XYZ file of C-alpha atoms in Angstrom:
682
model
C 237.914 143.774 122.293
C 239.346 139.769 120.821
C 236.620 137.957 121.905
C 234.371 139.610 118.671
C 234.251 138.338 115.285
C 232.934 139.938 112.359
C 231.265 137.054 109.572
C 231.289 138.760 106.199
C 229.878 136.461 103.649
C 228.243 135.804 99.558
C 225.555 135.400 101.585
C 225.182 138.542 103.174
C 225.076 140.566 100.528
C 221.625 142.228 100.964
C 220.008 145.483 101.169
C 216.601 146.845 102.580
C 215.075 149.916 101.789
C 212.730 151.712 103.679
C 210.126 154.135 102.871
C 208.181 156.790 103.897
C 205.982 158.796 102.623
C 209.044 162.022 102.413
C 212.387 159.668 102.948
C 213.837 156.411 101.052
C 216.617 155.106 103.449
C 218.880 152.615 101.823
C 221.007 149.945 104.187
C 223.315 147.376 103.155
C 223.644 143.980 105.546
C 227.599 144.196 106.409
C 227.432 140.669 108.928
C 227.392 139.615 111.829
C 229.235 140.339 115.338
C 229.097 137.197 117.622
C 231.031 137.238 120.702
C 233.274 133.683 121.200
C 232.014 131.624 123.224
C 235.301 131.276 125.236
C 234.997 134.587 127.147
C 235.525 135.395 130.775
C 232.665 137.233 130.753
C 230.087 135.797 128.246
C 227.607 137.695 125.848
C 224.311 136.409 125.498
C 223.946 138.271 122.431
C 224.640 138.769 118.455
C 224.347 141.379 116.331
C 223.400 141.968 112.448
C 225.010 145.287 111.335
C 223.414 147.247 108.436
C 225.385 150.769 106.976
C 222.897 153.352 105.455
C 224.116 153.609 102.194
C 225.542 157.568 100.868
C 222.844 158.980 98.476
C 225.751 158.547 95.808
C 226.097 154.841 95.932
C 222.620 154.118 96.454
C 221.719 153.073 92.770
C 225.677 151.466 91.855
C 224.436 147.612 91.663
C 225.994 145.536 94.802
C 226.872 141.959 93.623
C 225.055 139.538 94.590
C 222.680 141.537 96.200
C 219.236 141.843 96.265
C 216.557 144.365 96.949
C 214.260 144.601 99.915
C 211.856 147.008 100.215
C 209.534 147.794 103.283
C 207.211 150.901 103.897
C 207.693 152.236 106.986
C 203.282 151.414 107.078
C 203.822 148.143 106.987
C 205.568 148.083 110.732
C 204.811 146.808 113.743
C 204.675 149.735 115.994
C 207.973 148.109 118.506
C 209.683 148.961 115.736
C 208.568 151.880 114.264
C 209.954 154.494 117.037
C 213.839 152.849 115.646
C 213.543 153.463 112.562
C 211.410 156.329 112.768
C 214.187 157.956 114.077
C 217.071 156.887 111.777
C 214.923 157.933 108.358
C 214.228 161.048 110.375
C 218.526 161.059 110.746
C 218.987 160.461 107.645
C 217.000 163.167 105.855
C 218.945 165.697 108.525
C 222.888 164.924 107.731
C 221.206 164.525 104.261
C 220.947 168.492 103.769
C 224.159 168.793 106.405
C 227.895 168.433 106.006
C 227.301 165.183 108.175
C 225.992 164.169 104.730
C 228.785 162.178 104.684
C 229.143 160.946 108.072
C 228.532 156.909 108.791
C 225.689 155.838 109.844
C 224.647 152.157 111.122
C 221.428 150.183 111.984
C 222.033 147.617 114.622
C 219.845 144.755 115.806
C 220.303 142.241 118.713
C 219.636 138.869 119.174
C 219.617 136.467 121.849
C 221.866 133.277 121.768
C 219.883 131.779 124.635
C 215.978 130.968 125.195
C 214.237 132.413 128.701
C 212.494 135.646 130.253
C 214.455 138.677 129.977
C 215.376 139.911 133.643
C 213.966 143.525 132.393
C 212.092 144.442 129.594
C 214.958 147.827 128.681
C 217.853 146.468 129.300
C 218.969 147.659 126.480
C 217.829 151.230 126.485
C 219.604 151.760 129.755
C 222.768 150.401 129.574
C 223.067 152.386 126.321
C 222.449 155.589 127.577
C 224.751 158.210 126.782
C 227.417 155.342 125.256
C 229.365 157.214 122.366
C 228.099 157.742 118.815
C 224.995 156.110 120.086
C 222.049 158.391 119.306
C 219.304 156.216 119.729
C 218.522 152.564 121.429
C 215.023 150.840 121.557
C 213.464 148.169 123.378
C 211.650 145.545 121.372
C 210.564 143.126 124.416
C 207.605 144.453 126.933
C 208.255 143.321 130.599
C 208.765 139.277 131.379
C 208.930 138.407 128.082
C 209.914 135.337 126.316
C 212.717 135.521 124.723
C 213.936 132.797 121.871
C 217.175 131.908 121.360
C 218.663 133.042 116.839
C 221.059 131.643 115.034
C 223.734 133.849 113.385
C 223.004 131.602 110.039
C 219.509 133.101 110.323
C 220.881 136.258 109.099
C 221.884 135.011 105.595
C 220.093 133.614 102.613
C 217.320 137.220 103.219
C 215.259 137.335 99.911
C 212.052 138.777 100.841
C 210.740 141.220 102.983
C 208.823 138.570 104.450
C 212.709 137.253 105.377
C 213.305 140.030 106.551
C 210.508 140.992 109.119
C 210.591 137.899 110.385
C 214.062 138.054 111.103
C 213.597 141.633 112.744
C 210.182 140.451 114.897
C 212.761 137.612 116.205
C 215.397 140.829 117.744
C 215.256 142.300 121.291
C 216.374 145.239 120.232
C 218.417 147.773 118.207
C 220.226 150.941 117.448
C 220.543 153.841 115.565
C 224.601 154.755 115.392
C 226.991 157.717 113.608
C 230.508 157.809 113.940
C 231.947 160.435 116.216
C 234.536 161.936 113.462
C 234.090 161.753 109.915
C 236.587 160.260 108.954
C 235.826 157.417 111.156
C 235.030 154.489 108.380
C 232.391 151.407 108.709
C 234.921 149.121 110.190
C 236.297 151.675 112.771
C 232.466 151.933 114.350
C 231.631 148.922 114.289
C 234.876 147.591 116.539
C 233.917 150.647 118.674
C 230.394 149.554 118.861
C 231.863 146.145 119.401
C 233.836 147.608 122.520
C 231.132 148.838 124.420
C 228.573 145.986 123.458
C 230.613 143.984 125.743
C 231.407 146.635 127.939
C 227.810 147.589 128.661
C 226.052 144.163 128.257
C 227.971 141.363 130.075
C 225.691 140.479 132.587
C 222.951 137.500 132.505
C 219.511 139.106 130.983
C 218.263 136.508 130.464
C 217.032 134.260 132.657
C 216.016 130.755 132.586
C 213.809 130.627 136.057
C 210.198 131.501 135.977
C 209.150 135.234 136.535
C 205.797 135.925 137.431
C 204.575 139.578 137.342
C 203.495 140.829 141.165
C 202.121 143.748 143.156
C 204.019 146.413 145.634
C 202.384 148.909 147.629
C 203.834 151.363 147.079
C 204.561 154.023 150.351
C 204.598 157.394 149.287
C 204.529 158.155 146.281
C 207.018 161.012 146.099
C 206.779 164.595 145.211
C 206.458 165.252 141.506
C 207.364 162.674 138.586
C 210.878 164.759 138.298
C 211.890 163.210 141.887
C 210.986 159.339 141.321
C 210.465 158.950 137.337
C 213.478 156.551 137.269
C 211.781 154.460 140.355
C 208.660 154.209 138.470
C 209.751 153.198 134.285
C 211.405 149.998 136.478
C 208.917 148.581 138.122
C 207.118 149.036 134.774
C 210.102 147.070 132.897
C 210.430 144.696 135.837
C 206.811 143.425 135.034
C 205.573 145.056 138.688
C 202.241 146.259 139.437
C 202.740 149.355 141.680
C 199.594 150.785 144.140
C 200.272 153.536 145.662
C 199.098 154.874 149.065
C 199.809 158.467 150.256
C 197.949 161.736 151.019
C 195.037 162.508 149.554
C 195.175 164.624 146.731
C 198.393 163.673 145.875
C 199.845 164.154 142.198
C 198.921 160.188 141.128
C 195.514 159.826 142.918
C 193.673 161.359 139.308
C 192.899 157.999 137.411
C 192.536 160.111 134.244
C 196.434 161.925 135.362
C 198.987 162.056 132.572
C 200.448 159.658 134.805
C 198.283 157.039 135.979
C 199.617 154.297 133.550
C 202.848 153.918 136.576
C 199.874 152.514 138.803
C 197.313 150.318 139.121
C 195.707 151.877 141.797
C 195.919 154.762 144.296
C 195.118 154.458 147.467
C 194.625 157.918 149.727
C 195.835 157.674 153.887
C 197.500 159.321 155.891
C 201.521 158.474 155.384
C 202.467 160.165 158.848
C 205.301 158.645 160.395
C 203.309 157.631 163.663
C 202.586 154.675 165.063
C 199.702 153.370 163.427
C 200.783 153.909 160.367
C 202.086 150.145 160.825
C 198.182 149.230 161.213
C 196.892 151.769 158.258
C 199.083 149.874 155.598
C 198.456 146.576 157.002
C 194.489 146.965 156.982
C 194.816 148.457 153.183
C 196.424 145.743 151.568
C 194.288 143.117 153.610
C 191.372 144.495 151.521
C 192.915 145.561 148.440
C 190.666 143.048 145.914
C 194.239 141.124 144.560
C 197.255 139.510 145.992
C 200.019 142.249 147.233
C 203.672 140.416 146.781
C 205.678 143.080 148.831
C 205.456 146.731 150.398
C 208.232 149.620 149.945
C 209.204 152.836 150.592
C 211.997 154.637 150.778
C 211.103 157.066 153.516
C 213.517 157.127 156.830
C 211.159 157.861 159.489
C 208.403 155.356 157.103
C 211.029 151.778 156.913
C 210.237 150.690 160.585
C 206.787 151.036 160.188
C 206.351 149.519 157.103
C 209.154 146.951 157.533
C 206.584 146.008 160.706
C 203.228 145.997 158.352
C 205.388 143.241 156.122
C 206.188 141.264 159.086
C 202.525 140.971 160.490
C 201.208 139.840 156.351
C 204.373 137.781 156.382
C 204.928 139.337 153.165
C 209.016 139.325 152.424
C 211.380 142.016 154.774
C 214.625 142.548 157.359
C 213.251 142.505 160.473
C 211.784 145.855 161.869
C 214.532 145.889 164.582
C 217.046 146.155 162.016
C 215.697 149.665 160.415
C 214.719 151.037 164.015
C 218.599 150.767 164.992
C 219.837 151.645 161.548
C 216.953 155.291 162.055
C 218.277 156.297 165.360
C 221.747 157.730 164.834
C 222.143 157.703 169.241
C 222.148 153.970 168.688
C 223.943 153.176 166.111
C 226.594 155.521 167.569
C 226.774 153.547 170.633
C 226.570 150.250 168.532
C 229.975 151.700 166.668
C 231.784 152.808 169.579
C 230.946 149.042 171.405
C 232.353 147.782 169.001
C 235.245 149.102 168.035
C 235.952 149.652 172.189
C 235.917 153.371 172.837
C 233.059 155.707 174.028
C 234.382 158.839 172.151
C 230.705 160.154 171.617
C 227.212 160.567 174.012
C 223.987 160.401 173.380
C 221.627 163.001 175.466
C 218.295 161.684 176.265
C 217.585 165.465 177.522
C 219.756 168.555 177.544
C 219.625 168.399 181.415
C 222.061 165.128 181.255
C 224.769 167.276 179.857
C 226.286 168.912 182.226
C 226.807 164.988 184.118
C 228.010 163.990 180.514
C 230.791 166.653 180.208
C 231.772 165.676 183.834
C 232.147 162.410 183.598
C 234.061 162.987 179.817
C 235.729 166.126 180.801
C 239.401 165.666 180.286
C 238.470 162.455 177.082
C 236.739 165.398 175.308
C 238.413 167.330 171.932
C 236.984 170.823 170.406
C 235.273 170.345 167.978
C 232.651 167.868 167.961
C 229.620 167.640 165.905
C 226.042 167.666 168.153
C 222.786 166.384 165.645
C 219.960 165.349 166.409
C 219.109 161.265 167.258
C 216.325 161.388 164.773
C 216.647 163.061 161.474
C 217.824 163.665 157.927
C 219.387 165.744 154.960
C 222.256 167.105 157.913
C 219.237 168.760 159.461
C 220.246 170.626 162.442
C 223.901 169.061 162.452
C 225.985 171.840 163.968
C 230.316 171.723 164.498
C 231.110 173.779 168.478
C 234.603 174.654 168.814
C 233.490 175.560 172.898
C 231.444 174.538 175.526
C 229.114 177.726 175.289
C 228.244 176.727 171.741
C 227.678 172.667 172.537
C 224.734 174.318 175.551
C 223.777 176.014 172.504
C 223.566 172.996 169.866
C 222.497 170.678 172.478
C 219.130 172.544 173.548
C 218.632 173.465 169.607
C 218.942 169.868 168.449
C 216.601 168.105 171.147
C 214.297 170.708 170.286
C 214.405 170.139 166.580
C 211.676 167.223 166.514
C 209.406 167.384 169.389
C 206.155 168.519 168.192
C 206.912 165.800 165.063
C 204.898 162.927 164.667
C 207.734 160.744 165.527
C 208.898 162.859 168.427
C 212.591 162.819 169.817
C 214.489 165.004 171.924
C 217.287 162.944 172.082
C 220.862 164.303 171.188
C 224.403 163.031 169.748
C 227.487 164.701 170.678
C 230.571 163.466 168.840
C 234.051 163.736 167.791
C 234.432 166.075 164.836
C 236.553 163.557 162.489
C 239.060 165.815 159.893
C 239.434 163.893 156.671
C 237.579 163.112 153.657
C 233.955 161.872 153.591
C 232.543 160.053 151.137
C 229.231 157.941 150.231
C 228.610 155.130 150.011
C 226.013 152.446 148.408
C 226.320 149.178 148.619
C 224.067 146.411 147.042
C 223.857 143.204 149.857
C 222.530 139.628 149.246
C 222.592 137.212 151.817
C 225.882 138.794 153.741
C 227.307 139.207 149.994
C 228.217 142.953 148.849
C 227.183 142.072 144.914
C 228.014 145.698 143.973
C 228.808 149.031 145.817
C 229.734 152.350 144.560
C 232.351 154.989 146.459
C 231.803 159.070 145.706
C 233.593 161.636 147.333
C 231.315 164.120 148.832
C 233.109 166.898 149.204
C 233.182 169.410 151.839
C 230.611 171.922 152.778
C 230.777 175.149 154.444
C 230.481 174.204 158.142
C 233.649 172.476 157.207
C 235.764 175.063 157.073
C 237.894 176.777 159.232
C 236.531 179.035 160.996
C 232.949 177.871 160.390
C 231.907 177.415 164.015
C 229.152 180.027 164.606
C 229.003 181.173 161.198
C 225.283 182.152 161.067
C 224.508 180.076 158.087
C 227.135 177.137 157.957
C 225.892 173.466 157.647
C 226.487 170.493 156.145
C 224.373 170.996 153.553
C 226.385 169.060 150.774
C 227.376 170.775 147.598
C 228.874 169.047 145.433
C 229.102 164.537 144.755
C 232.129 163.450 142.523
C 232.076 159.522 140.847
C 234.294 158.147 141.285
C 236.069 158.466 144.237
C 239.791 159.515 144.561
C 240.126 158.361 147.846
C 243.855 155.819 146.893
C 242.270 152.128 146.202
C 244.046 150.944 149.698
C 241.314 153.379 151.831
C 238.382 152.509 149.099
C 238.776 149.166 150.111
C 238.959 150.064 154.497
C 235.479 152.454 153.780
C 233.813 149.019 152.315
C 235.090 146.743 154.074
C 234.190 148.422 157.433
C 230.177 149.540 156.313
C 229.973 146.192 155.426
C 230.368 145.256 159.472
C 228.692 148.299 159.716
C 225.235 147.032 157.672
C 225.785 143.701 159.319
C 226.388 144.833 162.867
C 222.371 146.652 162.905
C 221.145 143.496 161.627
C 220.647 143.548 157.865
C 221.131 140.748 155.325
C 219.861 142.537 152.672
C 219.067 145.751 151.064
C 220.109 148.123 149.177
C 221.774 151.481 151.629
C 222.793 154.231 151.860
C 225.799 155.086 154.157
C 227.934 158.465 154.750
C 231.360 158.163 156.313
C 234.756 160.122 157.244
C 238.341 158.238 156.650
C 239.811 158.391 159.375
C 243.842 159.404 159.152
C 244.023 159.238 155.066
C 246.250 159.923 152.958
C 244.700 162.136 150.931
C 243.721 165.781 151.632
C 241.224 168.531 149.933
C 243.182 171.533 148.590
C 243.490 173.736 145.683
C 244.672 172.245 142.364
C 247.881 174.359 141.380
C 247.255 174.352 137.959
C 243.636 176.379 137.924
C 242.677 176.811 141.412
C 240.145 174.329 141.935
C 239.204 172.511 144.764
C 240.586 168.514 144.729
C 241.305 165.564 147.186
C 244.852 165.185 146.780
C 246.403 161.957 148.290
C 250.021 162.231 149.452
C 252.906 160.534 148.225
C 252.956 156.889 150.025
C 255.359 156.702 153.034
C 255.822 155.214 156.612
C 254.261 156.338 159.250
C 255.413 157.097 163.034
C 253.707 156.160 165.888
C 252.015 159.224 166.368
C 250.537 158.796 162.733
C 246.851 157.048 162.609
C 246.382 154.115 159.930
C 243.544 154.889 158.098
C 239.919 153.908 159.481
C 236.538 154.529 158.633
C 234.263 156.510 160.874
C 230.751 156.452 160.630
C 227.965 158.706 159.875
C 225.053 157.561 158.761
C 224.082 154.308 157.467
C 220.004 154.732 155.733
C 218.776 151.611 155.189
C 217.526 152.629 151.345
C 218.620 153.587 148.213
C 221.027 157.545 148.578
C 218.413 160.303 147.226
C 217.037 160.516 143.839
C 220.159 162.859 141.751
C 222.781 160.142 143.374
C 220.341 157.403 141.708
C 219.982 158.388 138.853
C 224.340 158.661 139.091
C 224.341 155.289 139.474
C 222.692 154.033 136.579
C 224.469 156.404 134.414
C 228.092 155.687 135.341
C 227.129 151.625 136.281
C 224.471 150.851 134.496
C 223.092 149.729 137.968
C 219.739 150.823 138.997
C 219.487 150.701 143.128
C 215.434 151.234 142.663
C 214.854 148.810 140.512
C 217.057 146.397 143.214
C 215.110 147.490 145.816
C 211.821 146.534 144.067
C 213.469 142.990 143.319
C 214.366 142.809 146.553
C 210.896 142.950 148.361
C 209.301 139.890 147.056
C 211.690 138.176 148.954
C 214.491 134.836 147.576
C 212.185 134.315 144.191
C 214.076 137.578 143.011
C 217.260 136.510 143.938
C 218.930 136.176 140.595
C 217.422 139.079 138.833
C 218.805 140.882 141.792
C 221.929 139.571 141.180
C 222.202 139.953 136.915
C 221.412 143.428 137.388
C 223.330 144.481 140.685
C 225.724 143.695 137.511
C 228.145 147.047 136.893
C 229.719 147.959 133.051
C 232.282 144.901 132.589
C 235.617 146.395 135.081
C 232.957 148.221 137.379
C 234.110 151.592 136.185
C 231.874 154.163 135.494
C 231.643 155.400 131.775
C 232.732 158.448 132.777
C 232.840 161.172 135.983
C 230.240 162.729 137.479
C 229.930 165.280 139.183
C 226.769 165.821 141.180
C 226.842 169.929 141.747
C 223.808 170.919 144.035
C 223.238 174.694 143.228
C 222.106 177.044 146.604
C 220.380 179.514 147.242
C 221.765 183.055 146.816
C 218.722 184.993 148.158
C 215.973 185.281 149.156
C 212.311 186.049 147.555
C 209.551 184.641 145.039
C 210.872 181.886 142.474
C 209.943 183.644 139.338
C 211.290 181.369 136.360
C 209.698 177.721 135.698
C 213.427 176.259 135.700
C 215.920 177.584 136.116
C 217.730 174.884 134.944
C 216.361 174.924 132.062
C 216.956 178.397 131.060
C 220.111 177.862 132.114
C 221.852 175.839 129.820
C 219.548 177.438 127.303
C 221.207 180.476 127.772
C 224.299 177.748 128.266
C 224.446 175.701 125.479
C 228.272 174.865 125.151
C 228.002 173.999 129.305
C 224.464 171.750 128.375
C 226.573 168.911 125.934
C 228.390 168.325 129.254
C 225.251 168.216 131.374
C 223.637 164.008 131.379
C 221.398 165.271 134.404
C 219.150 167.737 136.541
C 216.065 167.604 139.005
C 215.295 171.840 139.348
C 213.635 172.103 143.489
C 212.642 175.553 143.375
C 209.909 176.438 140.781
C 208.072 178.841 140.034
C 205.989 180.379 142.904
C 207.929 178.619 145.184
C 209.739 180.215 148.005
C 213.268 180.328 148.106
C 215.165 180.860 151.107
C 217.862 182.734 151.536
C 221.789 181.015 152.251
C 221.571 181.908 155.287
C 218.462 180.266 156.862
C 218.531 177.347 158.375
C 216.071 175.628 156.088
C 218.501 173.399 154.499
C 217.057 173.626 150.224
C 218.605 173.771 147.350
C 217.478 175.148 144.344
C 218.317 171.731 142.078
C 221.342 169.457 141.398
C 223.218 169.682 138.025
C 225.208 166.853 136.492
C 227.814 167.278 134.738
C 230.159 164.550 132.874
C 233.778 163.600 131.294
C 234.971 161.029 129.643
C 237.943 162.721 129.778
C 239.703 163.506 132.704
C 238.054 164.192 137.174
C 240.138 167.674 136.466
C 237.350 168.623 132.881
C 234.298 167.950 135.593
C 236.070 169.737 138.080
C 235.788 172.897 136.100
C 232.657 172.359 134.389
C 230.856 172.261 137.908
C 232.822 175.601 138.313
C 231.609 176.875 135.256
C 228.278 175.836 136.420
C 228.590 177.669 139.242
C 229.615 180.446 138.329
C 227.199 181.125 135.782
C 224.191 179.517 136.872
C 221.307 182.433 138.264
C 217.395 182.190 138.847
C 215.041 185.217 138.426
C 212.847 185.888 141.632
C 209.545 187.855 141.416
């Protein structure tokens, strides 16, 4: 990057020694990295780099240098994590073959005064940055940030002046050369480039920020499926009150995760009509002001939105949420917008006879049958003839008869033989602030001849970030889905959309060199009249963030936290500035690596014997562990594992692998995970 300038002057020639009971580490001030104000994406920071002095040169005199000695115990606890890690790294490195590897401590300072939009911005935006072993934020939620001039890093002569400078930093990192041959200048240039890519967003705001309180309906199954949400709330300065069933893991005030919430209110969170009033009563009886309510459960969204309407709290309309959660109504809305009627909705299976008579000449098999209410592709079936259609309609209609939200309606629609994508949106006042599109690889139900095959379903198998669709098709999907969201009645929100590309130039085929299935784009050519132009066929709009594993993937790949945005949107227009700031991905909108979110299905049924099957797998395969950036084990010790032919769509685990090299390498890593992963049964 050409908009960085590193300045070293005689006044910067000072050294800093940090002592612990067992280790002394000496660092030499290198210089200041200051971003020029002429850059298009102006940075809000400048940096001070200090290089760890190698053991054999630590005693060498440095011309015009001043030595500053600091005992580790003198440091405030907010800095202890960073310097403790530095001491440990140096101690380990000095006794290994990497002892001569360049190591830098980089302190980060603000160029503007204001309030930090999120206190952990440095650590989450630098997560998985190559060469950075640790990033530590020095700020508390809603902290005031004071402008610090780069000149304040010169003329450091005393321990007091150094600690005063340290006290004005917003955070720090420890970084290492990734190869032994990389010198100090090269490492600094690498860090400058990465900081420009990752910190090019307004992490300081001039607008006043105050602590808010949000009711969180349904606290999720465990901390492994929700930690990102709770950490986002904490860093944003949002106090949470959790409402869930008695016995929930967050109920105990002395529990290990109780610090994530102010209080726990035990209530029934069943998605029946009474949920609205139960939430309204809980808010009105709470002793402190409540500023917003959030749920990310599809069946509960309309009920919670209605509670917000009654209480006068910020929300999209409950009618929009109800429409989005109704696959039948959504299909009819999209058909009307397209001027066609390819699909149809049945109130009960008895209506199928009349529908077939009316649409007989227009029906083209295979067809898709699914309940109007549902999630996780549950009870979604592809049928190839009338007999299978009747059977599938009966099953889909009966699926939710006894649920809290009883519904017998069924959607019948064409099967679209085109690439499926997941598209996640952040929308504010009708404007798309961020959209990420990923490839949803074929399911077992997509395979030729899968109709009527036991165990064939539409449970996800692999999501690849980013999509390999042609750029024009991604643009078509983004714009079409934006219009779908608007038609439902939403102006703002976080949305998870699922759709297929009709008439795509891309097809899933095995690669010629390794046989791995991937999306291949045909060369552009003139289309005949019979060939249709690419278009979007909507499956569904979920008016909430994607599933947890995909929220983690977006945070890792792009630096965008959907949970943080959803929390801020629940507080209304006063948080628009933070929404706009935190919706900005890494510079250029490119992910830092290619991600493969691998869904590991059960291969046999029984009772899980492994405490954590994925952890056991990673410990046994260290060569793969370095490529795994996140995982979530669903089936733990003692859980029932449904077999591969079960109608219940449960996976054993999710494993997310990353490649900075290529999509091809990412898919090869996914294949290795699939081949080697196993689990133990009782």
